[in-house]
Short mmCIF file of C-alpha atoms in Angstrom, two decimals:
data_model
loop_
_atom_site.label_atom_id
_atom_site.label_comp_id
_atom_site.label_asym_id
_atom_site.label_seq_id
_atom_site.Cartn_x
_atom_site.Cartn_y
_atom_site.Cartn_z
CA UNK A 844 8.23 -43.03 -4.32
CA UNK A 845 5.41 -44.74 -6.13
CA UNK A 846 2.62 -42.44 -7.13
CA UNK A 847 -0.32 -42.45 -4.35
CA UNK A 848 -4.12 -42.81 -5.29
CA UNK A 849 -5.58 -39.38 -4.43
CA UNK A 850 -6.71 -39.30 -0.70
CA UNK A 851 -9.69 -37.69 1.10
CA UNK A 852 -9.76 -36.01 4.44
CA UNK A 853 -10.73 -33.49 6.72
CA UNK A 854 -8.22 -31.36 5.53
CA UNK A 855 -9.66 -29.61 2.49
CA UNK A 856 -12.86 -28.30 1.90
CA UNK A 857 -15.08 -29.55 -1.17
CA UNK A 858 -16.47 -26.73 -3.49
CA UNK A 859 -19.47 -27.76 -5.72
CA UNK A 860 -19.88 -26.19 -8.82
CA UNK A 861 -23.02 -25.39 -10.40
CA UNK A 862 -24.35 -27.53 -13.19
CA UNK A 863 -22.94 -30.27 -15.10
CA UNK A 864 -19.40 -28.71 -14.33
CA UNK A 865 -17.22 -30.78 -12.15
CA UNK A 866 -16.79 -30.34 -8.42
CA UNK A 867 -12.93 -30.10 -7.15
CA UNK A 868 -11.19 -29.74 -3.82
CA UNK A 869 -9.38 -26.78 -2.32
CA UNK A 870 -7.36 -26.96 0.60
CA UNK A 871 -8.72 -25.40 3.89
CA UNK A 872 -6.05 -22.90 5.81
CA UNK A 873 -7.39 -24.10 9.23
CA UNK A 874 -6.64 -27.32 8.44
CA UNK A 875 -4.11 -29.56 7.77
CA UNK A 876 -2.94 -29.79 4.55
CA UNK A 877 -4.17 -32.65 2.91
CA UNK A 878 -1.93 -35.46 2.21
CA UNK A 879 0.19 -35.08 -1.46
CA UNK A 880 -1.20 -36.54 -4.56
CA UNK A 881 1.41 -36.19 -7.48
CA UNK A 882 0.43 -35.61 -10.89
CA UNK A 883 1.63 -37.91 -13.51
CA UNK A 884 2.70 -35.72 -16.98
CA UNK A 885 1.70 -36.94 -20.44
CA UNK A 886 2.66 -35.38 -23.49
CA UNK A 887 0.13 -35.21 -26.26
CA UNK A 888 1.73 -34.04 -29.66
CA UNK A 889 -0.15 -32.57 -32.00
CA UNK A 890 0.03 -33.44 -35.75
CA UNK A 891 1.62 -31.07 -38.27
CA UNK A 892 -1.15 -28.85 -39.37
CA UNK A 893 -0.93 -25.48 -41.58
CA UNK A 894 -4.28 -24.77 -39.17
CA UNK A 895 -2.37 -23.87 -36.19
CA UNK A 896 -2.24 -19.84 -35.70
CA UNK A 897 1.47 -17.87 -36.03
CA UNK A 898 1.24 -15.89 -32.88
CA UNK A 899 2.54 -17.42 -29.68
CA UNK A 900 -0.45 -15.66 -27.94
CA UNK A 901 -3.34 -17.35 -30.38
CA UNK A 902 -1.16 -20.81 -30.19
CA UNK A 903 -1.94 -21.07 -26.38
CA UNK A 904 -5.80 -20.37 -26.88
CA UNK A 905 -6.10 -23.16 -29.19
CA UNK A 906 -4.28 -25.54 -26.66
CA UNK A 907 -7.30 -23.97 -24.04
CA UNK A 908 -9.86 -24.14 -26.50
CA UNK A 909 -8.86 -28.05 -26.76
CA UNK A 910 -8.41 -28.66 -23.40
CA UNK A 911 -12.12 -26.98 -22.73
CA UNK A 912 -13.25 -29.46 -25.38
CA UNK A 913 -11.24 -33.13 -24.05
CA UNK A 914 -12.67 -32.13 -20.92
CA UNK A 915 -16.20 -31.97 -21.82
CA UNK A 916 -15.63 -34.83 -24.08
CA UNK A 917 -14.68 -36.70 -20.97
CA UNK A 918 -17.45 -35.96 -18.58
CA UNK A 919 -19.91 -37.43 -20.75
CA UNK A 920 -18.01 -41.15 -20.02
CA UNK A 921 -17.92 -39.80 -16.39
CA UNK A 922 -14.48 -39.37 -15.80
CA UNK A 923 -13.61 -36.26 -13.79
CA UNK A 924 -11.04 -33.78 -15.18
CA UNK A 925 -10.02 -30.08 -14.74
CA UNK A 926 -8.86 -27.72 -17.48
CA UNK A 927 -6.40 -24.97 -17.10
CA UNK A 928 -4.74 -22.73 -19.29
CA UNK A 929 -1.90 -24.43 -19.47
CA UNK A 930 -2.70 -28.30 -19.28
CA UNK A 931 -5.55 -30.29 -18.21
CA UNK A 932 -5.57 -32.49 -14.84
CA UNK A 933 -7.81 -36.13 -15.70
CA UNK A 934 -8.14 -38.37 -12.61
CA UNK A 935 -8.72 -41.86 -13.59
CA UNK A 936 -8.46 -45.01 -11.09
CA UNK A 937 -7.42 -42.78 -8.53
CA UNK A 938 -4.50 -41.71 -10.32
CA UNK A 939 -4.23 -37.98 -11.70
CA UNK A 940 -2.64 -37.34 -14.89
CA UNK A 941 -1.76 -33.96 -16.13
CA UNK A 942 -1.81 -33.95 -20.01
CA UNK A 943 0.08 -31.44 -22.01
CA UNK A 944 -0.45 -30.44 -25.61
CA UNK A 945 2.86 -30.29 -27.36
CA UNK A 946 3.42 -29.02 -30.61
CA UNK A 947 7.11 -27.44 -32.24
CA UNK A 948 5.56 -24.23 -33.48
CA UNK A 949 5.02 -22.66 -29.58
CA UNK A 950 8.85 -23.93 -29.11
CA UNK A 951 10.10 -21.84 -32.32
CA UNK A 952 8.23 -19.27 -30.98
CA UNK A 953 8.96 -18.96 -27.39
CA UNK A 954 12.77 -19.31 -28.65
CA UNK A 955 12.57 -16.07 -31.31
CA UNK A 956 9.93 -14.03 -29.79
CA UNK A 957 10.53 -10.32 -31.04
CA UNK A 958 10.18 -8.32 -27.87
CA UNK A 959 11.86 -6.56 -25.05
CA UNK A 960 15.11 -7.57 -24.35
CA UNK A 961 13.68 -9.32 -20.66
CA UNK A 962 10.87 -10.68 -22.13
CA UNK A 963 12.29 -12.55 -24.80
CA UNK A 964 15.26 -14.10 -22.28
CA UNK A 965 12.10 -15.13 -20.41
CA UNK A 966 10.25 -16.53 -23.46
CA UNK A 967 13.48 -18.45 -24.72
CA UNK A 968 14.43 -19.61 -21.34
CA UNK A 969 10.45 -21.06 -21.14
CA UNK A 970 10.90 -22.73 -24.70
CA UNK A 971 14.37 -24.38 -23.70
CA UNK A 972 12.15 -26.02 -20.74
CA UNK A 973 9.34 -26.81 -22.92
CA UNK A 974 11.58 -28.30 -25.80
CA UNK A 975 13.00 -30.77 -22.68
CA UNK A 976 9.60 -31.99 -21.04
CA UNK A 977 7.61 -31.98 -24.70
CA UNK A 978 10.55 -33.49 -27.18
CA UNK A 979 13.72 -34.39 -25.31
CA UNK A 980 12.34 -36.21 -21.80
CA UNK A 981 10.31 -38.66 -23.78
CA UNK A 982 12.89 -39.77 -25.58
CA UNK A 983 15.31 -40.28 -22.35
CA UNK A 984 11.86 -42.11 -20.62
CA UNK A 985 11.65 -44.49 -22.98
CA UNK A 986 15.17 -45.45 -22.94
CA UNK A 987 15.87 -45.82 -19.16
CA UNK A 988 12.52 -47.78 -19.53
CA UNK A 989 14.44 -50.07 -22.01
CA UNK A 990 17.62 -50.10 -19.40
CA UNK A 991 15.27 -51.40 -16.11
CA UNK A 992 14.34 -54.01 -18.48
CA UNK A 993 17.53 -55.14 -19.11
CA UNK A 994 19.25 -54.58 -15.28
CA UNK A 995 16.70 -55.72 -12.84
CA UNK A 996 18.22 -53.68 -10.04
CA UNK A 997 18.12 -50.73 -11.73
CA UNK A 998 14.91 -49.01 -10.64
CA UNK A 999 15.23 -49.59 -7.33
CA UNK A 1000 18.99 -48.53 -7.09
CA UNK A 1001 17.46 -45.02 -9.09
CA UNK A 1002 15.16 -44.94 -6.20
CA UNK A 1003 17.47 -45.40 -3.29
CA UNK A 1004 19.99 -42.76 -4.60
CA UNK A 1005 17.80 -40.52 -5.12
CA UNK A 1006 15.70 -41.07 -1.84
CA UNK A 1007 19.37 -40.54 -0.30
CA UNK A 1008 19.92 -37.12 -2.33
CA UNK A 1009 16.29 -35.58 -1.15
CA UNK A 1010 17.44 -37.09 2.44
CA UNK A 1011 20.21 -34.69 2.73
CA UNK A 1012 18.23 -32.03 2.24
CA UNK A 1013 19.22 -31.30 -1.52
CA UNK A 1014 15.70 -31.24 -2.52
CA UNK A 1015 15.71 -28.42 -5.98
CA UNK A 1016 19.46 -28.64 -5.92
CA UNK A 1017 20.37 -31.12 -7.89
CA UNK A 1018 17.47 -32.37 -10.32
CA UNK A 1019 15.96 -36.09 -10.35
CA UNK A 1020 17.35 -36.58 -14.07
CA UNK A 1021 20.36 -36.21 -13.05
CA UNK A 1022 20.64 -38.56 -10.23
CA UNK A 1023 19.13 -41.07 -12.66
CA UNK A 1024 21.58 -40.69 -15.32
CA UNK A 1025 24.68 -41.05 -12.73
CA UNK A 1026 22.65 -44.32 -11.33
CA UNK A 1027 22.89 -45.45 -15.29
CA UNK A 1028 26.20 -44.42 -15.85
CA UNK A 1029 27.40 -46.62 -13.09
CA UNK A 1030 25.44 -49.49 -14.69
CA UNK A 1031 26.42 -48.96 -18.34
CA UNK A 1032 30.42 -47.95 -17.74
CA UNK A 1033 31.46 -50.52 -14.91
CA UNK A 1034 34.73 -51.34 -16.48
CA UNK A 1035 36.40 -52.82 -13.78
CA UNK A 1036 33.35 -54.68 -12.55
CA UNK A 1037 30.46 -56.56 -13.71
CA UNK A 1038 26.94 -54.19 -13.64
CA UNK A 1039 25.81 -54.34 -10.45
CA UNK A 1040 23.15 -57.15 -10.05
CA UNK A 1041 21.60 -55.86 -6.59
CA UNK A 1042 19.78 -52.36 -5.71
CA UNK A 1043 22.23 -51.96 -3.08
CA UNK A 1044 25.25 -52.68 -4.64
CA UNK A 1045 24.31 -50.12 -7.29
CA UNK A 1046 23.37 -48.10 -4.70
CA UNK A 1047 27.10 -47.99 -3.28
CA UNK A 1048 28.94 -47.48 -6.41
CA UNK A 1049 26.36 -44.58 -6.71
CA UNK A 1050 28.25 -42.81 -3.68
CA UNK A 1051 31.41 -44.14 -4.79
CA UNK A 1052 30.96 -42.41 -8.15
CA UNK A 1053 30.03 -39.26 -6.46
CA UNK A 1054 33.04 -39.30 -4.13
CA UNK A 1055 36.14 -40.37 -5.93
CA UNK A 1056 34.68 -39.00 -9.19
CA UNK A 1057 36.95 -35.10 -10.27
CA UNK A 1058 34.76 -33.39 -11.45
CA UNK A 1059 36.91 -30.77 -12.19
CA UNK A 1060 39.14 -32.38 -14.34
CA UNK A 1061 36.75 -35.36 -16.00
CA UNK A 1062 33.57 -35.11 -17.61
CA UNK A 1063 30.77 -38.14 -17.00
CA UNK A 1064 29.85 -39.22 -20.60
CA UNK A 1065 26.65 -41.31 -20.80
CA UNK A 1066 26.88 -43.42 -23.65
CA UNK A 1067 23.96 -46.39 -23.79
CA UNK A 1068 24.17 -48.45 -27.35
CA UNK A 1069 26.97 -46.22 -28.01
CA UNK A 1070 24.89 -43.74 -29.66
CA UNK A 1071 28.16 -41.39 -29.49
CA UNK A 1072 30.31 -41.95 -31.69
CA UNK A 1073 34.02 -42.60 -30.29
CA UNK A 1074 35.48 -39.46 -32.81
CA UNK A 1075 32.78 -37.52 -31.14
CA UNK A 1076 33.41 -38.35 -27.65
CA UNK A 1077 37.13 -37.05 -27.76
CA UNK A 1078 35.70 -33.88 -29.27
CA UNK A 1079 33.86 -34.03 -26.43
CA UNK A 1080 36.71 -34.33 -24.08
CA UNK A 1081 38.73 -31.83 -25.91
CA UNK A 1082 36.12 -29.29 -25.55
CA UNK A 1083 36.14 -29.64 -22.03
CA UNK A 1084 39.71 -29.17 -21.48
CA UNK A 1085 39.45 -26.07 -23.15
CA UNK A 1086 36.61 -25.00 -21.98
CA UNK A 1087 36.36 -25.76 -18.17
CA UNK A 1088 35.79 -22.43 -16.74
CA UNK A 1089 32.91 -21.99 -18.07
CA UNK A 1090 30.98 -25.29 -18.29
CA UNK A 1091 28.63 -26.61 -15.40
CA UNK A 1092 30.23 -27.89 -12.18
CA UNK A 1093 29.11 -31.23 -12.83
CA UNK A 1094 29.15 -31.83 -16.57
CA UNK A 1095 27.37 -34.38 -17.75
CA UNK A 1096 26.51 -35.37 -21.79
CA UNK A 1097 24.29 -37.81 -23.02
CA UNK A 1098 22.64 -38.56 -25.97
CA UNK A 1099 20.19 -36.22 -25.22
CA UNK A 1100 22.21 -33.49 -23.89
CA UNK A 1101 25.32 -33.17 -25.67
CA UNK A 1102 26.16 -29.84 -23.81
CA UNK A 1103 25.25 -30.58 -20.36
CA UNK A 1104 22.43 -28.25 -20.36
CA UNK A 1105 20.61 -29.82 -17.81
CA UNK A 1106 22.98 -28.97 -14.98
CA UNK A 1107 23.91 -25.83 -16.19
CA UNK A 1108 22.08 -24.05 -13.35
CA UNK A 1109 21.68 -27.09 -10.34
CA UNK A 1110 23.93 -28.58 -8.71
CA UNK A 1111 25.96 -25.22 -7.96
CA UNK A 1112 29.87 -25.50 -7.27
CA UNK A 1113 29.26 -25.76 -3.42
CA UNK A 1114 26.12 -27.76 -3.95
CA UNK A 1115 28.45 -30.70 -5.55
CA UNK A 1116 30.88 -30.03 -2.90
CA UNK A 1117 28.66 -30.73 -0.04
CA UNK A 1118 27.13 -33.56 -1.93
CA UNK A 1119 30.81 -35.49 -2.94
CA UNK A 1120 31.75 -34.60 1.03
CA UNK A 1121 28.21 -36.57 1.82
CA UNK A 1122 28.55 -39.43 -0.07
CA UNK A 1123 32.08 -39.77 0.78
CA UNK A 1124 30.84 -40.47 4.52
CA UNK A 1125 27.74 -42.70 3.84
CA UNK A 1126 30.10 -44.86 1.33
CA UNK A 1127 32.21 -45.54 4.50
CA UNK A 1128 29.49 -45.77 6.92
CA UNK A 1129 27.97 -48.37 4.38
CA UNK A 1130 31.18 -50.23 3.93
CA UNK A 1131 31.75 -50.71 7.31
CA UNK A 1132 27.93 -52.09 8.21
CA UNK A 1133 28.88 -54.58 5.69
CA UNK A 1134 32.10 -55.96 7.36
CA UNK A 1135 32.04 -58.65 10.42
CA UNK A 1136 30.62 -56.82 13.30
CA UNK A 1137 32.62 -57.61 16.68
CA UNK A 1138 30.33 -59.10 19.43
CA UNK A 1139 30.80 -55.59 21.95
CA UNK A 1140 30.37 -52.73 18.28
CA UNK A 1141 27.36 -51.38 18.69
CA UNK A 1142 24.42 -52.50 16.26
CA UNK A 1143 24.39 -49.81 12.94
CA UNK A 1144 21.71 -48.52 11.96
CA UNK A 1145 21.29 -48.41 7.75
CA UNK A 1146 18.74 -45.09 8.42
CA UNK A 1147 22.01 -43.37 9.92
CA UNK A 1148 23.05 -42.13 5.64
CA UNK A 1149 19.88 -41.17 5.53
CA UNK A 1150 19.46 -38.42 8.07
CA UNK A 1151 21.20 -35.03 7.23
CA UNK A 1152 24.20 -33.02 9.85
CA UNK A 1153 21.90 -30.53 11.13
CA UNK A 1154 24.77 -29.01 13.07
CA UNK A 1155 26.29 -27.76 9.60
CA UNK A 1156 23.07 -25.01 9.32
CA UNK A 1157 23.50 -21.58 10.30
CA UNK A 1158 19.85 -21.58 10.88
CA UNK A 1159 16.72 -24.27 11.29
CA UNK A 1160 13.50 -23.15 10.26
CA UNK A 1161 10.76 -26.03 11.66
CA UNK A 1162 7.49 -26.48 9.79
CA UNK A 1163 4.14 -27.37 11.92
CA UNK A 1164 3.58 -30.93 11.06
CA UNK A 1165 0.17 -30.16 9.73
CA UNK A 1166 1.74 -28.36 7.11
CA UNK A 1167 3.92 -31.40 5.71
CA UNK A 1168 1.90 -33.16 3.34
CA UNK A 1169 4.29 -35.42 2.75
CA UNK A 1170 5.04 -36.52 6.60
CA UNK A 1171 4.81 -40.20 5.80
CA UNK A 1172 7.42 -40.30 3.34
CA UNK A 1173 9.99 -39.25 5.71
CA UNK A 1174 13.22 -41.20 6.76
CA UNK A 1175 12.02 -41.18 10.44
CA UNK A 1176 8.17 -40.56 9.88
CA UNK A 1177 6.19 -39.06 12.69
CA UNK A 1178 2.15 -39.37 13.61
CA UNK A 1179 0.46 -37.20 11.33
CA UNK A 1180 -2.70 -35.51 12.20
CA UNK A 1181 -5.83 -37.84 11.88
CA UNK A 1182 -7.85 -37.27 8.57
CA UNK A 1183 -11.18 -37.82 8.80
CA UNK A 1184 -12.97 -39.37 6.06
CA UNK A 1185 -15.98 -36.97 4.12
CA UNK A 1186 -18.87 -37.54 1.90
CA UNK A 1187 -17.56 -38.70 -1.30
CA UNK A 1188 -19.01 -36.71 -4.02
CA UNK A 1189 -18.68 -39.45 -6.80
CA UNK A 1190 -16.36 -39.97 -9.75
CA UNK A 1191 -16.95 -36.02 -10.30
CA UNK A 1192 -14.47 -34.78 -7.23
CA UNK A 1193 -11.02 -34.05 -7.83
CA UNK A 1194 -8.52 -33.83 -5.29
CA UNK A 1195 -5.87 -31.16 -4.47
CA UNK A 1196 -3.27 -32.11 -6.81
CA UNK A 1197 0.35 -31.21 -6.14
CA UNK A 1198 0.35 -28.95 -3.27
CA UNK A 1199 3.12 -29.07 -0.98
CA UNK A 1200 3.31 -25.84 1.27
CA UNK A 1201 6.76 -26.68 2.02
CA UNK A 1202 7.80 -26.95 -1.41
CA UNK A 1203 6.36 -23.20 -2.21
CA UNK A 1204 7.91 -21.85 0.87
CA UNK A 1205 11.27 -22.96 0.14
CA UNK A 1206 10.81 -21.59 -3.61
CA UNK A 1207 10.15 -18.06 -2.18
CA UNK A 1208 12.37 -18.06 -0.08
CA UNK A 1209 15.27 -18.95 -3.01
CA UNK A 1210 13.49 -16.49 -4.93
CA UNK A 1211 13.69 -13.53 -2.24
CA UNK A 1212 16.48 -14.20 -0.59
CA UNK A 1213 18.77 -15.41 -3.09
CA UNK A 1214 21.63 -13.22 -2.34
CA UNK A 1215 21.18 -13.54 1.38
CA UNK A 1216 21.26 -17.43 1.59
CA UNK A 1217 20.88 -20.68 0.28
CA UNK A 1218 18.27 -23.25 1.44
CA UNK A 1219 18.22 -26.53 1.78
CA UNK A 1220 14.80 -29.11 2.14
CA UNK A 1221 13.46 -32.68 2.00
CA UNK A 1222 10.78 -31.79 0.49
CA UNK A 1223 9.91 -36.10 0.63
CA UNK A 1224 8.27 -35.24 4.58
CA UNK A 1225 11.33 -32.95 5.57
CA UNK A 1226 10.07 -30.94 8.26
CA UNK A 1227 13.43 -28.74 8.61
CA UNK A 1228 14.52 -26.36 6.07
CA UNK A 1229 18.13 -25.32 6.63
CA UNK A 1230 19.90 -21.98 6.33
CA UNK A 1231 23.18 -21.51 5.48
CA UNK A 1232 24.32 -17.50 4.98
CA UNK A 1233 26.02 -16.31 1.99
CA UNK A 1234 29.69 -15.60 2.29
CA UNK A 1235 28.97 -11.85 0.92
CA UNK A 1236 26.31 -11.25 3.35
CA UNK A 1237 27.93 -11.69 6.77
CA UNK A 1238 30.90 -9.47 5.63
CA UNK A 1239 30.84 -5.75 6.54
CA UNK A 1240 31.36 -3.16 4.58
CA UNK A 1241 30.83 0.52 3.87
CA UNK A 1242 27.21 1.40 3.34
CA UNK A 1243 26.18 1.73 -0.50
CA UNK A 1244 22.61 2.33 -1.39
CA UNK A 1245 22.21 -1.02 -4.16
CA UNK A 1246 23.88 -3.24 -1.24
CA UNK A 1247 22.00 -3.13 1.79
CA UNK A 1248 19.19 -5.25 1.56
CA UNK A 1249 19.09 -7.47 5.24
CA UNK A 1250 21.74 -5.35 6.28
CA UNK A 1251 21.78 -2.49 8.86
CA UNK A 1252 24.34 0.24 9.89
CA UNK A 1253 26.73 -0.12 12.86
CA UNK A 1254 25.65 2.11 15.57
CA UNK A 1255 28.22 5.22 15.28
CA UNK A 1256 29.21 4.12 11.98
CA UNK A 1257 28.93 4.32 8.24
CA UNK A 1258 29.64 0.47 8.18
CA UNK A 1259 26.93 -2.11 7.31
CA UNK A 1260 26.15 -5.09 9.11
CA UNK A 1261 24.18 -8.43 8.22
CA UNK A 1262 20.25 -7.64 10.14
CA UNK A 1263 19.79 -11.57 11.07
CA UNK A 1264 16.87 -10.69 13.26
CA UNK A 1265 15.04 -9.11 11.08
CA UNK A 1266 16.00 -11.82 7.81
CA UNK A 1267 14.79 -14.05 10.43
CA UNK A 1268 11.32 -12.07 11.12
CA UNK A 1269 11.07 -12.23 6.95
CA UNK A 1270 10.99 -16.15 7.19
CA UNK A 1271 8.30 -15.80 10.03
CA UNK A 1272 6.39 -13.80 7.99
CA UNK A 1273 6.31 -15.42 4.47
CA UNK A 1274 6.06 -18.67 6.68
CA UNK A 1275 2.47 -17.87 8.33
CA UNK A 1276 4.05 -17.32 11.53
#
């Protein structure tokens, strides 16, 4: 979707600072959450300076100390902004941007940081991130930029596929970039075809691509301009004969990711399962709205791809509606709670800025109950979040002291059993009841 201009409502409560400082919004726990305003990233990169500090710690003051400073620098034009540690938030015509200060000595850093042996994995795994959003997303921006240029249909075939991934409740399990660069792929490698020259029809080879593709046995190898050289693209290949086992379950190179990195945690095996199985069954529902209808078939409804199997869940955990603040993005969109305009505190107030409860539920509960479950969302006004048990977990077995989280013993037994009641009363709990 379209970034939003930042709303106002009864559903957050203003807090006014003292002074010249700037007032923001915080969102009210009696209340409904207040409707989602998205913040738009910008990367600022520094210039190469012998100034900055060598420790990773002093590095990020500086990026504070300027952040402080932009933001003061800013008030006095009377635009409204909101410094943090880690970036600063600058809302402008409505629109929030979140600028980030990028420069390659906190990468080098983050990557070789002499520490404990967790600490550093955490540091390097941070810099990999950082090196992608500050150096390497840019890059691939201002190329697919250059591609909807050229195709036409392209954005809004990038759009509709992924609209139709977050629809099936996929939401955090397979990432936006890559959805894009499988949308491209189709429109740069059509040998058989011309490049699709409607939304839809790009749309359709999307699922086609995703069903037919074997992703066991093939690699997808993005190639715009060919920027990869054709010697290098059968090392490529090679490679991945030899080295299937362990390379992502959907392994994708590109320019800007020669080594797939990007899906080396998401999609998971049965992640890409479930979503080939999916698009297998919307590419034939699709095909066969397109054909001559008989006069006594039944009228089909397009929205029908778009609305997940709930009967495949083990379990359906409902959010309050009030707690969606993304309810008017969904496929079938219900009445959300009336917001009641409020006094307007000028230019100076900034909104709640990326706060989706749903979105931070779901990440705690992947983050607690990892080995339990997986979870699946639309986090784009999903109101369902569905359950689906781990294998390992409903099996029984003999009671071990490391292994029996959400399990309980068999009455008159030494055997362990999955405790779905009280998972269950977890969810409740973290939830808000």
């Amino acid at each position: 979707f379209p970034p939003s201009l930042a709303p106002s409502g009864r559903s957050f409560r203003a807090l006014q600072s003292e002074g010249d400082n700037p007032s923001f919004l915080l969102p009210c726990p009696d209340l409904s959450s207040p409707r989602y305003t998205p913040a738009l990233t910008a990367v600022l990169n520094r210039a190469i300076s012998g100034k900055w500090p060598n420790e990773l710690e002093a590095v990020w003051r500086v990026k504070t100390a300027f952040y402080l400073e932009l933001s003061q620098q800013l008030r006095k034009i009377f635009i409204s902004s909101l410094p943090t540690r880690f970036f600063l938030d600058v809302l402008y015509h409505g629109f929030v941007f979140r600028f980030q200060v990028s420069h390659f000595k906190e990468i080098q850093y983050l990557q070789n940081y002499p520490g404990p042996v967790d600490v550093s994995t955490q540091l390097s795994i941070h810099g990999s991130e950082l090196l992608f959003d500050t150096k390497v997303l840019p890059t691939y921006t201002a190329t697919i930029h250059g591609l909807t240029q050229q195709f036409s249909s392209l954005s809004a075939a990038i759009r509709l596929s992924k609209r139709w991934v977050h629809s099936q409740m996929l939401s955090g399990l397979v990432p936006d970039v890559t959805i894009e660069m499988l949308v491209v792929f189709v429109y740069l490698h059509s040998e058989l075809f011309s490049s699709p020259g409607h939304h839809v029809t790009g749309f359709l080879r999307f699922l086609s691509l995703l069903s037919s593709h074997s992703w066991e046995t093939l690699p997808i190898i993005l190639n715009p301009s060919n920027q990869i050289l054709e010697d290098e693209v059968k090392e490529i290949e090679v490679l991945f004969s030899k080295l299937r086992l362990t390379l992502p379950p959907l392994f994708l190179v590109s320019p800007w990711d020669r080594e797939s990195k990007i899906t080396s945690a998401t999609p998971s095996l049965p992640v890409l399962n479930r979503l080939t199985l999916l698009a297998r069954q919307a590419h034939r529902y699709l095909s066969s709205l397109f054909l001559p209808q008989i006069d006594t078939t039944p009228p089909l409804d397009i929205k029908t791809v778009f609305r997940p199997p709930l009967m495949d869940f083990d379990v359906i955990v409902r959010i309050k509606l009030k707690f969606v603040p993304r309810a008017i993005y969904a496929v079938d969109p219900l009445v959300a709670p009336p917001l009641v305009e409020i006094e307007q505190r000028g230019r100076k107030t900034m909104p709640v800025v990326a706060f989706d409860p749903v979105e931070r539920l779901v990440k705690e509960l992947r983050t607690r109950f990892e080995r339990i479950a997986l979870f699946f969302v639309d986090e784009w006004g999903g109101r369902d979040i569905g359950v689906v048990w781990q294998p390992s977990y409903q099996l029984t077995d003999r009671f071990r002291v490391n292994q029996c989280g959400g399990k309980k013993l068999e009455p008159d037994s030494q055997l362990m059993e999955a405790n779905v009641v009280a998972i269950l009363n977890d969810f409740r709990i973290l939830g808000g009841d």
